[in-house]
Coordinates of C-alpha atoms in Angstrom, one line a residue:
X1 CA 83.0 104.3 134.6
X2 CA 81.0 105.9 131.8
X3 CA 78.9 103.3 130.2
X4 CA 77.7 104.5 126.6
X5 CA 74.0 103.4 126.0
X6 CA 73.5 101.0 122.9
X7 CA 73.3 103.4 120.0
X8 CA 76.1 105.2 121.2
X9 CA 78.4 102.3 121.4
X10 CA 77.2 100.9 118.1
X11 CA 78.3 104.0 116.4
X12 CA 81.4 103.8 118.6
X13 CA 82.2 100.4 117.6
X14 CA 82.0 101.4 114.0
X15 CA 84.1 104.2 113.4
X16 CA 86.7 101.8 115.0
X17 CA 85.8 98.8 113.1
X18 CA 86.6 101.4 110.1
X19 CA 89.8 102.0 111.4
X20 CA 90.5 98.8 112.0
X21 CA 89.5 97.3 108.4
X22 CA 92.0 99.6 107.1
X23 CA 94.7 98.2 109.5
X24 CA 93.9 95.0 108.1
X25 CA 93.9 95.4 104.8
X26 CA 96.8 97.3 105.1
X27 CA 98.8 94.0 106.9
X28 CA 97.9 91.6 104.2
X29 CA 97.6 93.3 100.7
X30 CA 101.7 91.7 100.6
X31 CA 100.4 88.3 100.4
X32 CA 98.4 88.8 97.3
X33 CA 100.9 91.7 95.7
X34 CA 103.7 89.6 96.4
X35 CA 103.7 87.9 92.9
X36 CA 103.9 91.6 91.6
X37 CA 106.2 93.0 93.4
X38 CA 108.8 90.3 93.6
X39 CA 108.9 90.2 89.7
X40 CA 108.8 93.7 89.2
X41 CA 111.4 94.5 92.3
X42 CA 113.3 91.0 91.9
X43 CA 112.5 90.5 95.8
X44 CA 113.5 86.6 97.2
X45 CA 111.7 85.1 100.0
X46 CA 113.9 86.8 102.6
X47 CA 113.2 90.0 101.0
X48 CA 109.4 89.2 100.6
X49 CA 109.2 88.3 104.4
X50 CA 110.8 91.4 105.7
X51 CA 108.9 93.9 103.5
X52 CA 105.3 92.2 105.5
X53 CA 107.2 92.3 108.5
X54 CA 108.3 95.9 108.3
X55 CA 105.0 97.0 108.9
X56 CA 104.8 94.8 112.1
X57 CA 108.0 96.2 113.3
X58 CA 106.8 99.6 113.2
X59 CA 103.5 98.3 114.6
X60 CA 105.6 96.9 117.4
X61 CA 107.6 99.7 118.2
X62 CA 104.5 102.2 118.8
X63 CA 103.3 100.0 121.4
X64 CA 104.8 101.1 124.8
X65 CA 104.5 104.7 124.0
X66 CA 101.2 103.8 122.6
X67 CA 99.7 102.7 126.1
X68 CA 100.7 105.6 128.0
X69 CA 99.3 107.7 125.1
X70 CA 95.9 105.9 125.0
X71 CA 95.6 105.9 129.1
X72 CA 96.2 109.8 129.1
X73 CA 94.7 111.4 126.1
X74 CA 92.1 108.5 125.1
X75 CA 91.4 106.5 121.6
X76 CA 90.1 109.8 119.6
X77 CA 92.7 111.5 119.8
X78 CA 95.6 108.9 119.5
X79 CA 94.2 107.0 117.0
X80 CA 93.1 109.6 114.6
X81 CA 96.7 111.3 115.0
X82 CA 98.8 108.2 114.4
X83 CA 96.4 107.5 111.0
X84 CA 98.2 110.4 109.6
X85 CA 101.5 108.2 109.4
X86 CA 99.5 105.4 107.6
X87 CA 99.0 107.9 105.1
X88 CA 101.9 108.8 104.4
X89 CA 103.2 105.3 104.4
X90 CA 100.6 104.8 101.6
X91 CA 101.9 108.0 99.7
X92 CA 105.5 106.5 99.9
X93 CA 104.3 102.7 98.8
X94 CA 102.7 104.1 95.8
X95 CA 105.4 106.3 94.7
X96 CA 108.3 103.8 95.4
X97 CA 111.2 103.2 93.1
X98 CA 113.0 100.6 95.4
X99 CA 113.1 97.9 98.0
X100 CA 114.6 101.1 100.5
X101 CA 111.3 102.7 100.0
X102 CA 109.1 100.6 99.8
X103 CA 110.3 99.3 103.3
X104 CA 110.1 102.9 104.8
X105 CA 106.3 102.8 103.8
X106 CA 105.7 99.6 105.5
X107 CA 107.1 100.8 108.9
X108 CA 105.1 103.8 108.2
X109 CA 102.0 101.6 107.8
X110 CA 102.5 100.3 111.0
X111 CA 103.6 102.9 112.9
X112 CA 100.1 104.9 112.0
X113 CA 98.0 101.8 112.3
X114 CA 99.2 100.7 115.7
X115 CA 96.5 101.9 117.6
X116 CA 94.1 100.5 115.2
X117 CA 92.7 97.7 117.9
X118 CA 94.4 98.7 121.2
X119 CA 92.4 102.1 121.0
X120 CA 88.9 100.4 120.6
X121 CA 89.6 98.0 123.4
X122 CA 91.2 100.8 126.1
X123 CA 87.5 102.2 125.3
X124 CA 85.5 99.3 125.6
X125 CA 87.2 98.4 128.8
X126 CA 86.0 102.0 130.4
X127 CA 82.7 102.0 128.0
X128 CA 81.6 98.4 127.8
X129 CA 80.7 95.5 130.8
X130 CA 82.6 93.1 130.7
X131 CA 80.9 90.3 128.4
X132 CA 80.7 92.8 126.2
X133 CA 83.9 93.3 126.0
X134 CA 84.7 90.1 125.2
X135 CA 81.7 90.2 121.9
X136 CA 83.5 93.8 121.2
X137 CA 87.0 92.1 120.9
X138 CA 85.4 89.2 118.4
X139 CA 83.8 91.1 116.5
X140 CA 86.7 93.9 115.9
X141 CA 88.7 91.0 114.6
X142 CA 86.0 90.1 112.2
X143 CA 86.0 93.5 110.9
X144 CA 89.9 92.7 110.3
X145 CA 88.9 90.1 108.9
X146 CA 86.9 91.4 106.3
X147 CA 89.7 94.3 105.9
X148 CA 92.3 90.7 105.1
X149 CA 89.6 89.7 102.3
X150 CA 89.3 92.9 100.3
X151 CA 93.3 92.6 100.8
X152 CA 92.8 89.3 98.3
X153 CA 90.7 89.0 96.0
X154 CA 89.1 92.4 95.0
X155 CA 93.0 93.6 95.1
X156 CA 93.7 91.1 92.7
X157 CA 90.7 91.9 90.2
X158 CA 91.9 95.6 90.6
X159 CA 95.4 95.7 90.2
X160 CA 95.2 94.9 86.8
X161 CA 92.5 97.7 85.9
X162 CA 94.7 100.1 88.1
X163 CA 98.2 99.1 89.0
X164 CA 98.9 98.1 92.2
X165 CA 100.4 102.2 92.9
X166 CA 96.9 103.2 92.5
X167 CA 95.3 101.0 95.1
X168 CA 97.7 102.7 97.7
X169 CA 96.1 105.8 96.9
X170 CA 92.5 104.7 97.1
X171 CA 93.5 103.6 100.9
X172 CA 95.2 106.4 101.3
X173 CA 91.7 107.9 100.8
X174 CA 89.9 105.6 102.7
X175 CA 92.4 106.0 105.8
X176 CA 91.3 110.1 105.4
X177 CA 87.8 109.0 105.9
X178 CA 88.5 106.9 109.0
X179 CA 90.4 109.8 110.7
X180 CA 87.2 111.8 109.5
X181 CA 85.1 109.0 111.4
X182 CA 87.0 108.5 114.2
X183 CA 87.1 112.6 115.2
X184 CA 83.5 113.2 114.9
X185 CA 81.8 109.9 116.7
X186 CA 84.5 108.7 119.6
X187 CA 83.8 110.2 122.6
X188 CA 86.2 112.8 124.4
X189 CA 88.5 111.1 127.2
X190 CA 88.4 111.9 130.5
X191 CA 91.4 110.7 133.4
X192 CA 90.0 107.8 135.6
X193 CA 88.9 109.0 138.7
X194 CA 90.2 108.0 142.0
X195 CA 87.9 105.8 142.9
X196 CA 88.6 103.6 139.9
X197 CA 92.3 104.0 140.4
X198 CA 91.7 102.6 144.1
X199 CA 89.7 99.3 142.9
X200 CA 93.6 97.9 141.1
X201 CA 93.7 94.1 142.0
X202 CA 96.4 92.7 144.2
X203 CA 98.3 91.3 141.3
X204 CA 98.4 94.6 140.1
X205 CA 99.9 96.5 142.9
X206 CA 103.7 96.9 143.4
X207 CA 105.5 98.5 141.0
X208 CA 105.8 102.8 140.0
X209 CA 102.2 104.3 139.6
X210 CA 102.2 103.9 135.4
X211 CA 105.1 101.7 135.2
X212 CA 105.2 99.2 133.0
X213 CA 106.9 96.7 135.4
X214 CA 103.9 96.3 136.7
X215 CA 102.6 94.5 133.4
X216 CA 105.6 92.5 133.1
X217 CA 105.4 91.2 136.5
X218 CA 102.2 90.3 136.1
X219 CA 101.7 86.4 136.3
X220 CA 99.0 86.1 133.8
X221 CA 100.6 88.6 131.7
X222 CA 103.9 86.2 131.7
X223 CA 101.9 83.2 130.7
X224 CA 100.1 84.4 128.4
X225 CA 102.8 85.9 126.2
X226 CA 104.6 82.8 124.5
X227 CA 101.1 82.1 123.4
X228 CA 100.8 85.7 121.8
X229 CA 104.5 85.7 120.4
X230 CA 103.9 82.5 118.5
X231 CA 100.5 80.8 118.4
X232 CA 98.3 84.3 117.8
X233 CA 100.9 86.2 116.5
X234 CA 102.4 83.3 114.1
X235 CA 98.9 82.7 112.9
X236 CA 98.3 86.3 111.7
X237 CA 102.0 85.9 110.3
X238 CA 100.9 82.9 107.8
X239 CA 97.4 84.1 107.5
X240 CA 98.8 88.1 106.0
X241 CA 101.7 86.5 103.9
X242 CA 103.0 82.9 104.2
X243 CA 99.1 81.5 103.2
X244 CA 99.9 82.8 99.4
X245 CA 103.5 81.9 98.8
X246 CA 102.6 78.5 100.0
X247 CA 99.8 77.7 98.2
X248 CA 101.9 79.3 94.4
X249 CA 105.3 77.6 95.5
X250 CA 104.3 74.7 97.9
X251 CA 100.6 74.0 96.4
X252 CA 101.1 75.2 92.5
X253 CA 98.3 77.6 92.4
X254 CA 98.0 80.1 90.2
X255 CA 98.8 83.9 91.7
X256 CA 94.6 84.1 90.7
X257 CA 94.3 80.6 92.3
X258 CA 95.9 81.6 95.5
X259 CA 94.0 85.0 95.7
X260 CA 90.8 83.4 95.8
X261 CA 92.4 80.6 98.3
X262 CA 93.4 83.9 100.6
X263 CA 89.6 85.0 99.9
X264 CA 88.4 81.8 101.7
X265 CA 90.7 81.8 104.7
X266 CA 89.6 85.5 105.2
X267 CA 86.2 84.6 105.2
X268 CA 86.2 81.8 107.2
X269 CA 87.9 84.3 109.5
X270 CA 85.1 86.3 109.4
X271 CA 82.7 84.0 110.1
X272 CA 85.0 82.5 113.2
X273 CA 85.3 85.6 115.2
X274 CA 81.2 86.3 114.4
X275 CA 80.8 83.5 115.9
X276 CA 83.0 84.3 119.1
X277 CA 81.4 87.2 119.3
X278 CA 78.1 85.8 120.0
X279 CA 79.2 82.9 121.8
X280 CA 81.5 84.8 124.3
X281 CA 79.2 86.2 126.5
X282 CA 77.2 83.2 126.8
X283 CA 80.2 81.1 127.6
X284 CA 81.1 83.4 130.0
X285 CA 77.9 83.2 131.8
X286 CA 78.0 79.7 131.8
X287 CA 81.7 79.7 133.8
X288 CA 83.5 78.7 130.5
X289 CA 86.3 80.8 130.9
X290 CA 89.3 81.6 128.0
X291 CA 91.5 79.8 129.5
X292 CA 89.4 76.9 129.6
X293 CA 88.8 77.2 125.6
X294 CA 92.0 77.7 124.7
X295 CA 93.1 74.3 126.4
X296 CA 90.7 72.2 124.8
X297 CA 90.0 74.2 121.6
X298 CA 94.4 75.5 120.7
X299 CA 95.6 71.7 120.0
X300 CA 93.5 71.3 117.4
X301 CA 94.9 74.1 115.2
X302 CA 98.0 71.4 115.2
X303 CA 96.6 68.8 113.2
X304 CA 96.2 70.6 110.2
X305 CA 100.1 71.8 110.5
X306 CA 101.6 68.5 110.8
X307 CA 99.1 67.5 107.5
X308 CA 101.3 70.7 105.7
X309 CA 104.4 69.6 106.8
X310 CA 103.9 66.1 105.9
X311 CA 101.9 66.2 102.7
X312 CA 103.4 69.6 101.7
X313 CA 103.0 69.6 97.4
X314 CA 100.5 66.7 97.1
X315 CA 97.7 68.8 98.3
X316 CA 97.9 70.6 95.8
X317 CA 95.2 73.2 95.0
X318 CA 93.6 72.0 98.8
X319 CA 96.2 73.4 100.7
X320 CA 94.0 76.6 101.2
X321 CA 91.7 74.0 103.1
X322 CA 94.7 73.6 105.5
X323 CA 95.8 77.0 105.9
X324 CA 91.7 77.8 106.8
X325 CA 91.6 74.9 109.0
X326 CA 94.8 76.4 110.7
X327 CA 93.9 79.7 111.2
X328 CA 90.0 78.8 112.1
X329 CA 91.4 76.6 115.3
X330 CA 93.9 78.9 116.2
X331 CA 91.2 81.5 117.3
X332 CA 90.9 80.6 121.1
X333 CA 94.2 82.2 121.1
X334 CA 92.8 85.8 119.7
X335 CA 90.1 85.7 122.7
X336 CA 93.0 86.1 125.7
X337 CA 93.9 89.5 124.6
X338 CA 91.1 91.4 126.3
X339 CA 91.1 88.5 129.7
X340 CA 94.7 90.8 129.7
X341 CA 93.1 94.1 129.7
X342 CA 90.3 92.8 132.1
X343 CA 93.0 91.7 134.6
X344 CA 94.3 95.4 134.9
X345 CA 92.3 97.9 136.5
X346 CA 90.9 100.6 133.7
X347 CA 93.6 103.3 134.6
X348 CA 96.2 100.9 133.3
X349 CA 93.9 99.0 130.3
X350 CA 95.7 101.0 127.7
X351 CA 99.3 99.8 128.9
X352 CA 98.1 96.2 129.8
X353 CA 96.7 96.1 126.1
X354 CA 99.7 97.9 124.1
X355 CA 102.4 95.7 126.0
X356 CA 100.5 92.2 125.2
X357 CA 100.1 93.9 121.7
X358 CA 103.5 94.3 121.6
X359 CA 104.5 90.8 122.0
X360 CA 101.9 89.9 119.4
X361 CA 103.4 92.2 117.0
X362 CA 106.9 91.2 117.4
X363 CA 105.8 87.2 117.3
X364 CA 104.2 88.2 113.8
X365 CA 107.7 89.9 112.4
X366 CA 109.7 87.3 113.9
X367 CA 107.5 84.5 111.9
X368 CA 107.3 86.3 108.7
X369 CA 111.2 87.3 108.5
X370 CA 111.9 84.0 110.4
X371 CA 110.1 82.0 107.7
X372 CA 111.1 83.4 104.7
X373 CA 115.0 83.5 106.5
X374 CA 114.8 79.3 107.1
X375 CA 113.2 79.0 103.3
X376 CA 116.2 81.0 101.8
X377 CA 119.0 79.3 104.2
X378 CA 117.6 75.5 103.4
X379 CA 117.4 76.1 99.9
X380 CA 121.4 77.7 100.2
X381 CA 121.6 74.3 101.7
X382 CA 120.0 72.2 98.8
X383 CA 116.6 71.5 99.4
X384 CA 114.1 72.3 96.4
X385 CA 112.0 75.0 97.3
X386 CA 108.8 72.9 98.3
X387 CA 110.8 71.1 101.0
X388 CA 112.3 74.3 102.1
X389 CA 108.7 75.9 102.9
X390 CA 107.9 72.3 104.6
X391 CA 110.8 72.3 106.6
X392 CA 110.4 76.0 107.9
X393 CA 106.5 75.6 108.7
X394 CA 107.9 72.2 110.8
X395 CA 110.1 74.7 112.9
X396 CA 107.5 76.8 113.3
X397 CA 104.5 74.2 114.4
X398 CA 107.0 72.9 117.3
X399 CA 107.4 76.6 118.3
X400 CA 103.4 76.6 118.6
X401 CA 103.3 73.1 120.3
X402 CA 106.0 74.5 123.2
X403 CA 103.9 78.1 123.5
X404 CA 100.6 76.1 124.5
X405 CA 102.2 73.9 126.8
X406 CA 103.5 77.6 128.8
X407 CA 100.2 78.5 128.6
X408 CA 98.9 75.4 130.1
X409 CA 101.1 73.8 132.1
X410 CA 100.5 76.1 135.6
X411 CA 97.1 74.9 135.4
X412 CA 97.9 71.6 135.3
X413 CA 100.2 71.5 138.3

């Protein structure tokens, strides 16, 4: 394996953080727009969901062909090709007359964002020791992290000044620089040689040289994936779009008032996975494995849920409190992505990574349509819209609640 030195991989780490801030902001700029853009399009809450999810479905449906790509021509090359789409899907938001077209955008979005963190960590799985790996992973989340709060508030102070068309421009700029970025610092690729390709684990073996039936048989791979459908990816669901419309139509904040409540969950993001990323490596030399942390640390992400649910309009102006709480505990979930890669040998990283991606990506769409789908349906059936928001989130939480226990439960037999 080609280890980079530490300036190197700092560099390395930073043209992909670029990338990936771009991603981010990219995913969540809906939640604070979505006051905008429902008036000015007349979207409802179905509508509202599937727009944020069309960028996750065209996230998702990059990710097989995305593996293969990464594990044969390496995360320059991929990467900075896809960020042309993103581009365009920019180009296409800002010009826009239309729900039609502003949905093509989204899917173009994710389409050219899709390597965006499955690049950086196919690299830092060849490029990086292990514990290292683990820091990388936190701390490329943090940079999405900080991507999700210039998505909130400094869109919000903008928009006005601008117009919301605008702003797609400016990233459509800024996604230019990243390819620029990306190009000139990421080292070249080169195939794994055979020696790497002979050191694949047992659990590994058994299925067509590059096949992905070797992910899905995987048994790790199998538990782990309920987790990533619904706990990870239904976090990053609520955290990119349900956080805002909760706090205006549950909570009765101002679209300003929810902006700067989407500022402090993004921050407290940020601060979370910093924190990971320098606690990682020391809890992995102590022996405290993922695993371990994600079956003491996951359950409490539910208490703050049920208090949602239950309390729903009477906190008010707090519920951002919630929602941070929510997202802040659901983190151990984040850290098993790259425990996937690591169980794979390198040659197959980039396929191991893209497929759990995958299953991430679709748990996000599935939440975001899913939610804005039960709020529409229970209001058809009566409910104010308060209760309707309540009663979806409920559906959801159980959904979380029955992930962790597939995660857990083979350890406990």
């Amino acid at each position: 394996m080609n280890r980079l030195g530490r300036g190197a991989a700092v560099r390395v780490f930073l043209a992909f953080a670029l990338a990936y801030f771009v991603s981010a902001l990219l995913r969540a700029v809906t939640a604070t727009l979505s006051p905008v853009l429902t008036a000015e399009f007349s979207l409802h809450a179905g509508d509202l969901g599937l727009l944020a999810g069309g960028y996750f479905l065209g996230f998702a449906a990059m990710q097989l062909p995305l593996g293969h790509w990464l594990d044969r021509y390496g995360p320059r090359k991929v990467n900075t090709a896809l960020l042309a789409a993103a581009v365009l899907g920019c180009a296409v938001f800002a010009l826009a007359q239309g729900f039609t077209a502003l949905m093509l955008a989204r899917l173009l979005m994710g389409m050219g964002v899709s390597a965006g963190l499955m690049a950086p960590l196919t690299g830092y799985r060849r490029w990086f020791d292990a514990s290292t790996q683990l820091r990388a992973n936190a701390w490329m989340l943090m940079s999405g992290s900080l991507g999700m709060i210039a998505s909130t508030l400094p869109v919000q102070w903008l928009e006005p000044l601008w117009g919301w068309r605008a702003l797609f421009w400016a990233v459509a700029v800024l996604v230019l620089v990243a390819m620029a970025a990306l190009w000139l610092i990421v080292p070249h690729w080169q195939n794994a040689t055979k020696d790497e390709a002979a050191c694949a684990r047992p659990e590994t073996a058994g299925g067509p040289k590059g096949s992905y039936s070797t992910i899905w048989r995987n048994a790790y791979f199998r538990r782990a994936a309920p987790l990533g459908l619904v706990s990870f990816g239904g976090m990053v669901a609520i955290q990119s779009l349900w956080a805002g419309p909760w706090m205006t139509r549950v909570g009765g904040s101002s679209p300003l008032q929810s902006a700067t409540g989407l500022f402090w969950i993004n921050v407290s993001m940020l601060a979370t996975f910093w924190i990971w990323g320098l606690l990682m490596p020391r809890l992995a030399a102590r022996g405290v494995t993922v695993d371990r942390l994600v079956a003491w640390g996951l359950p409490a992400s539910f208490a703050p849920l049920v208090l949602l649910v239950v309390g729903g309009p009477a906190w008010g102006e707090a519920s951002f409190v919630l929602l941070a709480l929510y997202c802040v505990l659901t983190t151990p979930a984040a850290q098993v992505q790259p425990v996937v890669g690591m169980t794979f040998p390198p040659e197959l990283a980039g396929r191991a990574l893209s497929a759990y991606n995958l299953v991430v990506f679709v748990g996000i769409f599935l939440v975001q349509w899913g939610i804005g789908l039960a709020v529409d349906g229970l209001r058809a059936l009566g409910l104010g819209q308060a209760a309707a928001f309540q009663g979806a989130m409920g559906v959801f939480g159980a959904l979380s609640v029955l992930s962790y226990l597939v995660f857990v439960w083979p350890r406990s037999r």
